[in-house]
Structures are given as C-alpha cells and as structure tokens.
Short mmCIF file of C-alpha atoms and ligand atoms in Angstrom, two decimals:
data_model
loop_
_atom_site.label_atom_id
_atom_site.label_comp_id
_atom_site.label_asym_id
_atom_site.label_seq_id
_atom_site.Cartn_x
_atom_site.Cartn_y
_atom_site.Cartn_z
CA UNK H 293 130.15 135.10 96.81
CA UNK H 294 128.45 131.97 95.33
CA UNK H 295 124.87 131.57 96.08
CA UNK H 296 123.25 128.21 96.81
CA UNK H 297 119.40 128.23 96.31
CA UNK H 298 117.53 124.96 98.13
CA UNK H 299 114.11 124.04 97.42
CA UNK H 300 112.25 122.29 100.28
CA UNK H 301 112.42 122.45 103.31
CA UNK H 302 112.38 118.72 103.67
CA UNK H 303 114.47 116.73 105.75
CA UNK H 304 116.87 116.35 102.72
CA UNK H 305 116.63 119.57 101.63
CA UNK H 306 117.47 120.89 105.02
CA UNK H 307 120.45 118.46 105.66
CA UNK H 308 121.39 119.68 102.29
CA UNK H 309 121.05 123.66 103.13
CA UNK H 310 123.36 122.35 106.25
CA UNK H 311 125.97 120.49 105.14
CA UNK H 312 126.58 123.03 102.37
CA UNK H 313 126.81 125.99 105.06
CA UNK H 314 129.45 123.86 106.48
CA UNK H 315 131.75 123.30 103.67
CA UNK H 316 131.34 126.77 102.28
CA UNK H 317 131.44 129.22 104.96
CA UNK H 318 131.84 132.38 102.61
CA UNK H 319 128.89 131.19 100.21
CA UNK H 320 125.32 132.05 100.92
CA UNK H 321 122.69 129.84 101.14
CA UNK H 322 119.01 130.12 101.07
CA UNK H 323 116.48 127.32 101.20
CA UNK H 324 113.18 128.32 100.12
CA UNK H 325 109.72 126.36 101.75
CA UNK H 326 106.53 126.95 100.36
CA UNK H 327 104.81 125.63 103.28
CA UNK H 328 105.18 128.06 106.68
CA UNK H 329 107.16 125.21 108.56
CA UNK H 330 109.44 123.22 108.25
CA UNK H 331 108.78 119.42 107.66
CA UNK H 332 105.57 119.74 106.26
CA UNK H 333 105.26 116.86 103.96
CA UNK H 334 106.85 113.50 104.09
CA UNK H 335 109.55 114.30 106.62
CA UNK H 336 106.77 115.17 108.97
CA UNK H 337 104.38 112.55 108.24
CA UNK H 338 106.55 109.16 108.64
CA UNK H 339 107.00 106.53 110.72
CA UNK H 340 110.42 107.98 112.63
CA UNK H 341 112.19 104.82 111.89
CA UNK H 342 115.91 105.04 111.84
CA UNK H 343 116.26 102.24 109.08
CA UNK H 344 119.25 99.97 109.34
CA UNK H 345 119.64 99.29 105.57
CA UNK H 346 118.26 95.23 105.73
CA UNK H 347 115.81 95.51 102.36
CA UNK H 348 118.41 97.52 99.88
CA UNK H 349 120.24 95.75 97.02
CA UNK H 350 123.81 95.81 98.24
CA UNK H 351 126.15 98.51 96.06
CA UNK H 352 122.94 100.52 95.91
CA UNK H 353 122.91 104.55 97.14
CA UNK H 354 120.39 103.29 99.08
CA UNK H 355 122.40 100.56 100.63
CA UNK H 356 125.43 102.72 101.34
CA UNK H 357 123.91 105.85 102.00
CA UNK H 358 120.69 104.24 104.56
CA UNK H 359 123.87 102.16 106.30
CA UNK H 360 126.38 104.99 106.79
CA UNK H 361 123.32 107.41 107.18
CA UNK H 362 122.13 105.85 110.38
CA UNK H 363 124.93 106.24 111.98
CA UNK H 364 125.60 109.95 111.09
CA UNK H 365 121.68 110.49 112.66
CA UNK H 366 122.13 108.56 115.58
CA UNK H 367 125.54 110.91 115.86
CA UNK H 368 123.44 114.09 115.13
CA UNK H 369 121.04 113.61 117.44
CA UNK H 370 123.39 113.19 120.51
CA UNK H 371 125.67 116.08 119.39
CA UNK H 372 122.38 118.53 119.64
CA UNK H 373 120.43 116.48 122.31
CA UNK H 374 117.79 115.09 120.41
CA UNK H 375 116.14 112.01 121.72
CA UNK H 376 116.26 108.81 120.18
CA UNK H 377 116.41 105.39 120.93
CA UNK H 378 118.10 102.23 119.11
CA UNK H 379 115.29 99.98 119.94
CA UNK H 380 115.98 97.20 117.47
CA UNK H 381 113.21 95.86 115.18
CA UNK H 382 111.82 92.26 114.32
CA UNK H 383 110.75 91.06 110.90
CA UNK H 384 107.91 88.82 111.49
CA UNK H 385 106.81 85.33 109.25
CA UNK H 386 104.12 84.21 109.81
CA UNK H 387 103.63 81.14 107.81
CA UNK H 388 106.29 78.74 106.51
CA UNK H 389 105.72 80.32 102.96
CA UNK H 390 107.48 83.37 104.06
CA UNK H 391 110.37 81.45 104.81
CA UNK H 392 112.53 81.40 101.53
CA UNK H 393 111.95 85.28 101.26
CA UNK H 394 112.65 85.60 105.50
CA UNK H 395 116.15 83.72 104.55
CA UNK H 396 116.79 85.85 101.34
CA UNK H 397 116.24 89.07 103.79
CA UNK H 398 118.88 87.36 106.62
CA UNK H 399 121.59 86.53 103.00
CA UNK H 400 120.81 90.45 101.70
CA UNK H 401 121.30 92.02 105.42
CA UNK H 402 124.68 90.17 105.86
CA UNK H 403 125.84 91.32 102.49
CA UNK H 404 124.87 94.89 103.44
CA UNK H 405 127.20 94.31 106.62
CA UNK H 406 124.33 94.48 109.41
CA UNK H 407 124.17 92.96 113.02
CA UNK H 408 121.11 90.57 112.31
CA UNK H 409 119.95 86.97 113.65
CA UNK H 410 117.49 84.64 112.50
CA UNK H 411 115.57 83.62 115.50
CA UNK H 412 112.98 80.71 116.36
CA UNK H 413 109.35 81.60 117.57
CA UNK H 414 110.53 81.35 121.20
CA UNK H 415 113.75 83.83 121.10
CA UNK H 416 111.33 85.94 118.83
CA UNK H 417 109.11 86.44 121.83
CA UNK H 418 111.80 87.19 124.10
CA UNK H 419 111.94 90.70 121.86
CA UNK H 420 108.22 90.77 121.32
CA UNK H 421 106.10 88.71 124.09
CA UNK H 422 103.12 88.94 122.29
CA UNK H 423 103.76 88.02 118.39
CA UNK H 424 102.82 84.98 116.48
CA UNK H 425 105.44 83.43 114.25
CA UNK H 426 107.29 80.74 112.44
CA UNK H 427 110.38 82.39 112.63
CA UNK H 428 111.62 85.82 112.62
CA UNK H 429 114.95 88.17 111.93
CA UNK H 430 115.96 90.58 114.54
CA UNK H 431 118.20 94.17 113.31
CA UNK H 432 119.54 94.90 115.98
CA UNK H 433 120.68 98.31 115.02
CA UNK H 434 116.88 99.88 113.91
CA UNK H 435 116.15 102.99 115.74
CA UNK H 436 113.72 105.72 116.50
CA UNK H 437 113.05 109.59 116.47
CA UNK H 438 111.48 112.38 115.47
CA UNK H 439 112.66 113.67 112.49
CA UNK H 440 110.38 116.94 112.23
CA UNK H 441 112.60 117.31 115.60
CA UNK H 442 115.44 116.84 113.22
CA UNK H 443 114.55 119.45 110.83
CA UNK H 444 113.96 121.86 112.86
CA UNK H 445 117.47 121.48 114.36
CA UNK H 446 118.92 121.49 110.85
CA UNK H 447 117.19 124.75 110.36
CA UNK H 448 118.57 126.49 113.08
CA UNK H 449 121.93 124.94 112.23
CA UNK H 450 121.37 127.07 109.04
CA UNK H 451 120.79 129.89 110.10
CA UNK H 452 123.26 130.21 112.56
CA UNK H 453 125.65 129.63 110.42
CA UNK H 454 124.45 132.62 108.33
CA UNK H 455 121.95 130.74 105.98
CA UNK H 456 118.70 131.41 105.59
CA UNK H 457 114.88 129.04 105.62
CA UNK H 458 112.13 131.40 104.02
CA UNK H 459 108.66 130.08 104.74
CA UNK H 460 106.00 130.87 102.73
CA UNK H 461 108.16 130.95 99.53
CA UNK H 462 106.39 128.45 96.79
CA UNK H 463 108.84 128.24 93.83
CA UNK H 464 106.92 129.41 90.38
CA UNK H 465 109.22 129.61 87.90
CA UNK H 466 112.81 128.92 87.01
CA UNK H 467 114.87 131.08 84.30
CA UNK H 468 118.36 130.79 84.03
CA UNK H 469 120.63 134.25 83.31
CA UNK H 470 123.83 133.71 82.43
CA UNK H 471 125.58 131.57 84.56
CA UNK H 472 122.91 132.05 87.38
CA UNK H 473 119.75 130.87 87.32
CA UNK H 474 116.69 133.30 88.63
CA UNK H 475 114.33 132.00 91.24
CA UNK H 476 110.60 133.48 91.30
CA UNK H 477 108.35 132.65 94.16
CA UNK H 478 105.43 134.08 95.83
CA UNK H 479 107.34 135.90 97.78
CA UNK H 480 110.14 137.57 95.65
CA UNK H 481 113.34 136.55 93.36
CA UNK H 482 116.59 135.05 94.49
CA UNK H 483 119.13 134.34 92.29
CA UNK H 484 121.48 131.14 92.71
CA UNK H 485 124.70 129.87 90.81
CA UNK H 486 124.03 126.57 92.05
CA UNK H 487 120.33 124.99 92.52
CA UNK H 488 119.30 122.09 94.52
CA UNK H 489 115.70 120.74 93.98
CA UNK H 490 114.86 119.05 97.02
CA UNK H 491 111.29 119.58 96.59
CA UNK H 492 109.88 116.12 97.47
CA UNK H 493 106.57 115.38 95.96
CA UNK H 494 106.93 118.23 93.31
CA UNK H 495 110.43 117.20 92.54
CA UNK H 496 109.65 116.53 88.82
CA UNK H 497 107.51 119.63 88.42
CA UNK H 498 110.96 121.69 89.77
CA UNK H 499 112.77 119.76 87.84
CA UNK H 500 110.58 120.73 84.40
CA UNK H 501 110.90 124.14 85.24
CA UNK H 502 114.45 123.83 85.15
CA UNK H 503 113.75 122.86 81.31
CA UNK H 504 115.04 119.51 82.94
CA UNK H 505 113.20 116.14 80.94
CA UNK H 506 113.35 114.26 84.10
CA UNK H 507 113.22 109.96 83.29
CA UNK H 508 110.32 109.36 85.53
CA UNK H 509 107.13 110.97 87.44
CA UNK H 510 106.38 111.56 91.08
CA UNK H 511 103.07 109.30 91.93
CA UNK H 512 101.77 109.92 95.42
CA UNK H 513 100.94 106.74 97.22
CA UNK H 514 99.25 107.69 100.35
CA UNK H 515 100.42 105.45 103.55
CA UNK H 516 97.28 105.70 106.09
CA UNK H 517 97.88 105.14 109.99
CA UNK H 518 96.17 104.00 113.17
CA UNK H 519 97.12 103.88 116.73
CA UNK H 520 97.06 101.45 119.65
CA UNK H 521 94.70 102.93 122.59
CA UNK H 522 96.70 104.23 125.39
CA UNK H 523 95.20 100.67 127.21
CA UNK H 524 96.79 98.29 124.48
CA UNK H 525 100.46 99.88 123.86
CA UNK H 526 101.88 97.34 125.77
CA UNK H 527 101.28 94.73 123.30
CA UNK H 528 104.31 96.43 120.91
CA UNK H 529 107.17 97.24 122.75
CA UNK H 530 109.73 97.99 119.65
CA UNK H 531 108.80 97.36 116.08
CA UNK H 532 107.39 94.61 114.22
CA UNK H 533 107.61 94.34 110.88
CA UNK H 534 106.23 91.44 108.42
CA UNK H 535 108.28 89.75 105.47
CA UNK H 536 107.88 92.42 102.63
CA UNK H 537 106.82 91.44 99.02
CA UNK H 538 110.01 91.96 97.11
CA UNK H 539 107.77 93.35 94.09
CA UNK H 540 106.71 96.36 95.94
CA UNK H 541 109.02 99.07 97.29
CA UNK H 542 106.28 99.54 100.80
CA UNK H 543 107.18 97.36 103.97
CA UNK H 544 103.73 96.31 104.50
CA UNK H 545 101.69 97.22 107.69
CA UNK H 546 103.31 97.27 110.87
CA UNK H 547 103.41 98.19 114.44
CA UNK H 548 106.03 100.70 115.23
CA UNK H 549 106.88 102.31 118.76
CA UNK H 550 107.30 106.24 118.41
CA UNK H 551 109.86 108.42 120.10
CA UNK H 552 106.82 109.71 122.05
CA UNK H 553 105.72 106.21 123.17
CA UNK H 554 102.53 106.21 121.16
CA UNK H 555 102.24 102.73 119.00
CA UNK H 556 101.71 103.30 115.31
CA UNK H 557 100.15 100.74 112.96
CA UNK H 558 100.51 100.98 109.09
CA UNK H 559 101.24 102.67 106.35
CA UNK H 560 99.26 100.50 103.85
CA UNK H 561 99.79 102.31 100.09
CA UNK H 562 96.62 103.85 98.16
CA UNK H 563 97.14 105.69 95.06
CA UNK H 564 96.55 109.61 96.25
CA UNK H 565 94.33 111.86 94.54
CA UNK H 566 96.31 115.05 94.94
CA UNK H 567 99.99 115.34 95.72
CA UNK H 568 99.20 116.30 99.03
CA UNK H 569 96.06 114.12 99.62
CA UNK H 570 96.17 112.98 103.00
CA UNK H 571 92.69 111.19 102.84
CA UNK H 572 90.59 110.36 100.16
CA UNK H 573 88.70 113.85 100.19
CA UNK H 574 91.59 116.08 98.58
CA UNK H 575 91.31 115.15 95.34
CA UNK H 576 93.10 117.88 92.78
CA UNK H 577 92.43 118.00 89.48
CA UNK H 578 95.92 118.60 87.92
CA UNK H 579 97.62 116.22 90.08
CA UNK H 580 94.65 113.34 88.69
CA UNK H 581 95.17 114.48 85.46
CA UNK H 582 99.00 114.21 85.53
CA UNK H 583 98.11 110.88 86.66
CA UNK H 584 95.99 109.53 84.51
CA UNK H 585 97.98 110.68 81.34
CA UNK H 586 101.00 108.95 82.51
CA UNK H 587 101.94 105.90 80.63
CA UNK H 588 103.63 104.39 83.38
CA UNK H 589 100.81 104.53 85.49
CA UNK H 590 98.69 102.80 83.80
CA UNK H 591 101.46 99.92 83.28
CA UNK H 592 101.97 99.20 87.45
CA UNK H 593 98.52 99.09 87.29
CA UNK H 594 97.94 96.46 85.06
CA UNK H 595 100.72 94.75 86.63
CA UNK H 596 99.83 95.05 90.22
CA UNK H 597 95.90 95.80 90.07
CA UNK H 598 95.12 92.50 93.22
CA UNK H 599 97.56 94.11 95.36
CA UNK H 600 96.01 97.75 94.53
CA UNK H 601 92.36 96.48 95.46
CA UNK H 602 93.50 95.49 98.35
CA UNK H 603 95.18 98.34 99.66
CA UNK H 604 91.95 100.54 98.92
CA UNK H 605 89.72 97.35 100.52
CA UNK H 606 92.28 97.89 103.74
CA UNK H 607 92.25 101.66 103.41
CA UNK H 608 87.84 101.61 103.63
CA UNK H 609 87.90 98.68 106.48
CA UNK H 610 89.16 99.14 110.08
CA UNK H 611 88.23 95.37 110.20
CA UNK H 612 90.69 94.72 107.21
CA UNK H 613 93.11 96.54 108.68
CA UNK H 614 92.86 95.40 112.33
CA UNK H 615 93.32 91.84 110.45
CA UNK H 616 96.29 92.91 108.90
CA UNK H 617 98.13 93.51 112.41
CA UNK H 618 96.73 90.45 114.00
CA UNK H 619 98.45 88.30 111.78
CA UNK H 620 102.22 89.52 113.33
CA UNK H 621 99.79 90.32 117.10
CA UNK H 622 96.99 88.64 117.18
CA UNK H 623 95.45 90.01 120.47
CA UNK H 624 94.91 92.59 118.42
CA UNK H 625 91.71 93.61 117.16
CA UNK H 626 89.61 96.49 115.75
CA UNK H 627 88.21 98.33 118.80
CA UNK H 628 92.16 98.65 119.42
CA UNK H 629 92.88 100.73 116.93
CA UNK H 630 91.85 104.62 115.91
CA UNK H 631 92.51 106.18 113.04
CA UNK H 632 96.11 108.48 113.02
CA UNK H 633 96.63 110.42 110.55
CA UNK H 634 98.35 109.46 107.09
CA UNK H 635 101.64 110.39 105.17
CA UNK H 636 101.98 110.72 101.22
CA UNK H 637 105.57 109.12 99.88
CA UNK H 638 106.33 110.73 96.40
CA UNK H 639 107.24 107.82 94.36
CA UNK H 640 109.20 108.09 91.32
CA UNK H 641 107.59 105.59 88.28
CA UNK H 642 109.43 105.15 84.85
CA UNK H 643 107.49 104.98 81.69
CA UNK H 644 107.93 101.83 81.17
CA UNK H 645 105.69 101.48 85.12
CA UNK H 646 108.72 100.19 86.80
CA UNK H 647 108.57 101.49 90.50
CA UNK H 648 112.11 103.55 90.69
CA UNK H 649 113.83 101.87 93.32
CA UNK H 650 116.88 103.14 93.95
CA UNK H 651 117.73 107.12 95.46
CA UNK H 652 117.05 109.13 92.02
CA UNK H 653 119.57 112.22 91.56
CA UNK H 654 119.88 113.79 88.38
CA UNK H 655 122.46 116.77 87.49
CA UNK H 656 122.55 119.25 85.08
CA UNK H 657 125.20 122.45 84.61
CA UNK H 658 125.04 123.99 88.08
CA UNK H 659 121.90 121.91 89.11
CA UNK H 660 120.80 118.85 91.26
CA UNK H 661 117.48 117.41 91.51
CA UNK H 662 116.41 115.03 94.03
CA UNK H 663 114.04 112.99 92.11
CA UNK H 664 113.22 109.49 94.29
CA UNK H 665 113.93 110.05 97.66
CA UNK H 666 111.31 107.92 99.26
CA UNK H 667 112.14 105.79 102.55
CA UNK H 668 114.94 105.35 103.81
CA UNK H 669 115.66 108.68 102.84
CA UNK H 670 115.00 110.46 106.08
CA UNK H 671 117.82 107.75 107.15
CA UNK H 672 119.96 108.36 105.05
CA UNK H 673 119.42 112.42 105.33
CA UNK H 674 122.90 113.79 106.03
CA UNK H 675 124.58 111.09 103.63
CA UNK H 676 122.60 112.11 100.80
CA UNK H 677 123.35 115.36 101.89
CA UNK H 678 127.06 114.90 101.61
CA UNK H 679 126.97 112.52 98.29
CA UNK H 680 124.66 116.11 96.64
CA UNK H 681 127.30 118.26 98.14
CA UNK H 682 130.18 117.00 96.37
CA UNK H 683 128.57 115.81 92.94
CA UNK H 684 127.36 119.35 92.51
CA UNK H 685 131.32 120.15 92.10
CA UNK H 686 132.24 117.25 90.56
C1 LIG R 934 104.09 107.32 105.29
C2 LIG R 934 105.58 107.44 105.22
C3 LIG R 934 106.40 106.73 106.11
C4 LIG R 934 107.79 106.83 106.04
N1 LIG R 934 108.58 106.25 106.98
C5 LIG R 934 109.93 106.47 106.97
C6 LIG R 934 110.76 105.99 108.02
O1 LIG R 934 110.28 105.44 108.99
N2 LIG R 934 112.11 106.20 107.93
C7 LIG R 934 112.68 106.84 106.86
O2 LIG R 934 113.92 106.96 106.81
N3 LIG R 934 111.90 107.33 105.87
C8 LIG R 934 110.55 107.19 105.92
N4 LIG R 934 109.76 107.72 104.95
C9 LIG R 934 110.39 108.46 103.88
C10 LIG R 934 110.82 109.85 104.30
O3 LIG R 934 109.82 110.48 105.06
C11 LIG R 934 111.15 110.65 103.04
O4 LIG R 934 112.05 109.89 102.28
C12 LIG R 934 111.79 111.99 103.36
O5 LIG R 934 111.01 112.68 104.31
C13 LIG R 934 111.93 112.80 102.10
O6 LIG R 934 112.35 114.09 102.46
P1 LIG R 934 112.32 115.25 101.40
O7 LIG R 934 112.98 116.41 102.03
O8 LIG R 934 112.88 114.73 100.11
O9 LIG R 934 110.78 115.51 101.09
P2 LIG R 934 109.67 116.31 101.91
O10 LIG R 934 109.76 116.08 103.36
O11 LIG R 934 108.37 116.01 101.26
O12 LIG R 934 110.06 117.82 101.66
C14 LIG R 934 109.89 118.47 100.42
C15 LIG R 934 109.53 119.91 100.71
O13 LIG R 934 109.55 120.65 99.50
C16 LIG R 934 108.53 121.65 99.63
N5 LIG R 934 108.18 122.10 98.27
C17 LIG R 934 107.60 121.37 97.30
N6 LIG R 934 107.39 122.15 96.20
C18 LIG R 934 107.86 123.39 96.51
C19 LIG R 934 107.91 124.62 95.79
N7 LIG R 934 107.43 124.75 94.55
N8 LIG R 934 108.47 125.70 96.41
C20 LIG R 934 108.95 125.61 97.67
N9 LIG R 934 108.90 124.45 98.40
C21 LIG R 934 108.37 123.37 97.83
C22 LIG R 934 107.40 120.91 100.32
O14 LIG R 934 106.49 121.80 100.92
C23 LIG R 934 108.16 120.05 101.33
O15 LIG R 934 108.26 120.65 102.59
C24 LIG R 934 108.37 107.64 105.02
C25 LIG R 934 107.56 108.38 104.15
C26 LIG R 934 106.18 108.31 104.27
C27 LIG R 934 105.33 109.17 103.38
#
C-alpha cells in the first residue's frame, strides 16, 4: 500500500492530504501538524478573500491556478455548506497618477479572462457609497469566506475517507531508507514513499532536511490588522482595494468585509522577527539570524528600504494607518479603528533579493515541496492541490 506523508496542516497541505485520498483510495495518507489545530498559521490568519486572479502575469500558476481555483472553492463550499459570499471587490485610484497602472490592471484582468469594468467616480459609488476616487475597476467575481472553516472541512474529508491529521506532530528530521523516506517527529516515526512538504513558513527548513538545496528562503513579512467599530461598518460594504505598486508582491492596505460581517483594514508588510512573530515582541533568535545572513535579504533591502520605513512608520502609528484608509474612505479616521490581530505570509526571496513571485514547487525523486505559496494561494487551494497530485507521478 503506498504511503503519502503531508506536512502542514495548512490549507494547501490539507487540500493536498484530500485530493490525494480521492485519487488513491487504497493508499494511506497521513498529514502531520505540529501545531494542535488545524489552520494555525497563514491559512488562519488572512484576509478570507476569494481572489479572482486580476494582479497575476497571465500563463502564470498563479494566473491559472487563482482563476480555476476560485471556482473549485466557491464549488466546495456549497457541496459541504460552507458559507460564502461573491461580494465583488473595487480597486480604488485615488489620484490621476494611478491611472496608467489602474488601466494596466483593467489590460492584465482581461488577458487573465475576468468579468471586470472600469468605472467613473459616480458608478464607483454605486458599489461603495462612501469612497473617494478618480476612477476605479470593479471584479465582479471576488468573494469571501472562512478558510480555517475550509480546513477544517478538508480535514474531516480526510479522515473519512480513511486518512489521517495528527496534531501535535512537529517534523524533526528527514532520512530516506531505500525507496521510502523515514519521518521523525515529536510524536513518533512514519514512513512515506511519497512526501509532500506543505509546511508553509518552514517550507525551506523541510525542504533542507530533505537534503533538498532549495533556490530561495522563506522571509516572514508580518501583515498587521485593524477593525472598523461595530458603529462604523457601514462605511465598507464589500471590499476596497487601492492600485497596488507593481514592485511589491502585497496589495496595500485595504478594507475588506469578512464572512462574519466584521470590517477588516490592512495587512501593511513589516519584516517579522520570528517565523511566527505576530507582533513585534516575538522575536527568535534563529529565525533573525537566518535572516540577517541571507544575501538576498540584504539586497530587497537596499532596493526597497523608503517603502520598508514606511511600513514600520504605519505599523507604530494608528494615525498613519487610519491615513492610509482615508485615502480610498475618507470618513474614516483613527478613533475608528482597533487593533485586530496580524497574519505572517512566508515569502520566498532569491539570492539575488528578487521577491519570488510566482507559486514555487520544487520536486525531487518521490518528493514535492511547496516552497512560495503566499496569496492567492488559499484561492487557489484545491488547484494547487490537483497540479501537486499529478506532478508527483509525472
Ligand atoms: C496576512 C495575510 C493575508 C492573506 N490574505 C489572503 C487572502 O485573502 N486570500 C488568499 O487566497 N490568500 C491569502 N493569504 C495567503 C494564504 O493565507 C496562504 O497562501 C495560505 O494560507 C498558505 O497555506 P499553507 O498551507 O501553504 O501554509 P500555512 O497555512 O502556513 O500552513 C503550514 C502549516 O505547516 C505547519 N508546519 C510547519 N512546520 C512544520 C513541521 N516541522 N512539522 C509539522 N508541521 C509543520 C504549520 O504549523 C502550518 O500549520 C494571506 C496570507 C496572509 C499571511
């Protein structure tokens, strides 16, 4: 019986975990989760957006798989009753120098086959009665959910199809034997003929221990939220976006509705201090040190060091911050916002300190490892799922 081994307990490991369960009944699989739920990390910590696929270069995985992968969630989530709602989403300019890149976003979404419009001020209110703008571009097929919700779903999908999710299991050490490959954690050995790193912001580090050199490093950029008050949601009723900087691989802050009906403002992007540094306290040592030695670090840095100080100037100011909204709402101000929480996106940086922009998946005999899978990626979930599925056998 072949044996599939999973690490993560991600949304893409989980979708992975399921979608091999379905095309190999007889094998077993086991996904292994150091954490004692599911979602832990970056599937539970994100902004629930079902991405249409407007930002990707056309051709790339990320194109095809966000595109085809919204559809397959939206599918999902009625088949097992989750809720969700296509609420459509509005990219915001605000000034007539955001045109040009407004217009190259409208060319890019039509190539990528999406149902967009370019729309004046006034139609862009009829969406979004409170915004300011010079124009904006409406997707009409952006959604919400919850995609912890999601995972948890997938998990039980697992299971019930005779897989199994162990908690608590933190990977160690890798060691192949034979044609199998032995898999020590915390809580015991497993041995798998076919491995599937999934393991998020340790990806790499899974990936090394797999005697794997993989061609770039995880850097944790940590996205920090806020919320409306209860009082002001009604200022946001879908999601407003601004006109992203091409250069950067973030979307800039912006207001998005949740599946819950609480208004979220942000991520902005601060470099993390620990993998799993979800405010500027957590600082690890290793992780800083695996940092600083990096090459390629040091590279974006030089290359984008005004955007960086602003990102830390936003992430110490609510005033900043609250500034940053009011430029796509401004009603909006700081005693309308509280602080929410933050997510940490793992990255992927070359050497050379070129942001990795594309899905990363690297193979190896009788291994896959998931090595950028930053947003859209919860998107484009089951896709990537499938596309790992059948490259492990190709
Ligand atoms: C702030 C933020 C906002 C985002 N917004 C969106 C959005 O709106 N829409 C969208 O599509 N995407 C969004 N994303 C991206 C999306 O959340 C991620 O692409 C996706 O969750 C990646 O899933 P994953 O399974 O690869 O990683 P993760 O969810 O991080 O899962 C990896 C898992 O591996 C486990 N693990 C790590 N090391 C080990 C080990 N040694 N042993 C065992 N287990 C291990 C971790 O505990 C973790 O649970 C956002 C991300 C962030 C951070």
């Amino acid at each position: 019986m072949t044996r599939y081994v999973v690490v993560g307990g991600g949304i893409v490991g989980l979708a992975t975990a399921h979608e091999l369960t379905r095309r190999h009944p007889h094998a077993t699989v086991t996904v292994l989760e150091k954490e004692d739920h599911v979602a832990a990390h970056q599937t539970g910590h994100n902004s629930g957006v079902i991405h249409a696929g407007v930002y990707y270069k056309p051709g790339s995985l990320k194109a095809r798989l966000c595109r085809a992968g919204s559809a397959s969630m939206v599918e999902f989530c009625e088949t097992h009753g989750i809720p969700y709602q296509i609420c459509g989403k509005l990219i915001v300019a605000t000034d007539e120098s955001e045109l040009p890149r407004l217009h190259a976003l409208h060319e890019r979404a039509l190539a990528n086959e999406l149902p967009v419009r370019l729309v004046t001020p006034a139609e862009a209110r009829e969406y979004e009665p409170h915004i300011a703008s010079v124009a904006g571009l409406h997707v009409a097929s952006t959604g919400i959910v919850d995609y912890a919700h999601v995972c948890r779903v997938l998990a039980e999908l697992v299971e019930k199809a005779g897989g199994t999710v162990r908690l608590g299991a933190r990977v160690v050490a890798l060691q192949p034997d034979g044609d199998a490959i032995v898999v020590r954690t915390t809580t015991g050995e497993h041995r798998a003929d076919y491995l599937v790193n999934c393991a998020g912001l340790h990806s790499d580090r899974i990936a090394r221990m797999a005697g794997r050199r993989p061609t770039a490093r995880i850097i944790p950029f940590r996205g920090e939220y806020y919320e409306l008050r209860p009082s002001r949601r009604d200022l946001v009723r879908g999601l407003i976006y601004p006109v992203p900087d091409p250069q950067f691989p973030f979307l800039g802050v912006h207001l998005t509705r949740m599946i819950d009906g609480s208004v979220h403002a942000g991520p902005n992007a601060v470099l993390a201090l620990a993998r799993e540094g979800y405010s500027w306290g957590r600082v690890r040592p290793r992780d800083v040190a695996d940092v600083a030695t990096y090459p390629g670090l040091w590279r974006l840095a030089r290359k984008h060091l005004r955007y960086g100080v602003t990102e830390v100037r936003r992430s110490l100011s609510r005033n900043l911050f609250a500034r940053s909204l009011a430029r796509l709402v401004p009603e909006l101000t700081r005693e309308d916002i509280v602080r929410a929480g933050a997510g940490v996106r793992a990255q992927a940086i070359a050497r050379d300190g070129s942001l990795v922009d594309d899905f990363l998946i690297e193979y190896g005999p009788r291994q896959v490892h998931v090595l950028n899978a930053p947003s859209p990626a919860a998107t484009s979930s089951l896709e990537i799922a499938k596309h790992i599925a059948t490259q492990l056998h190709a």
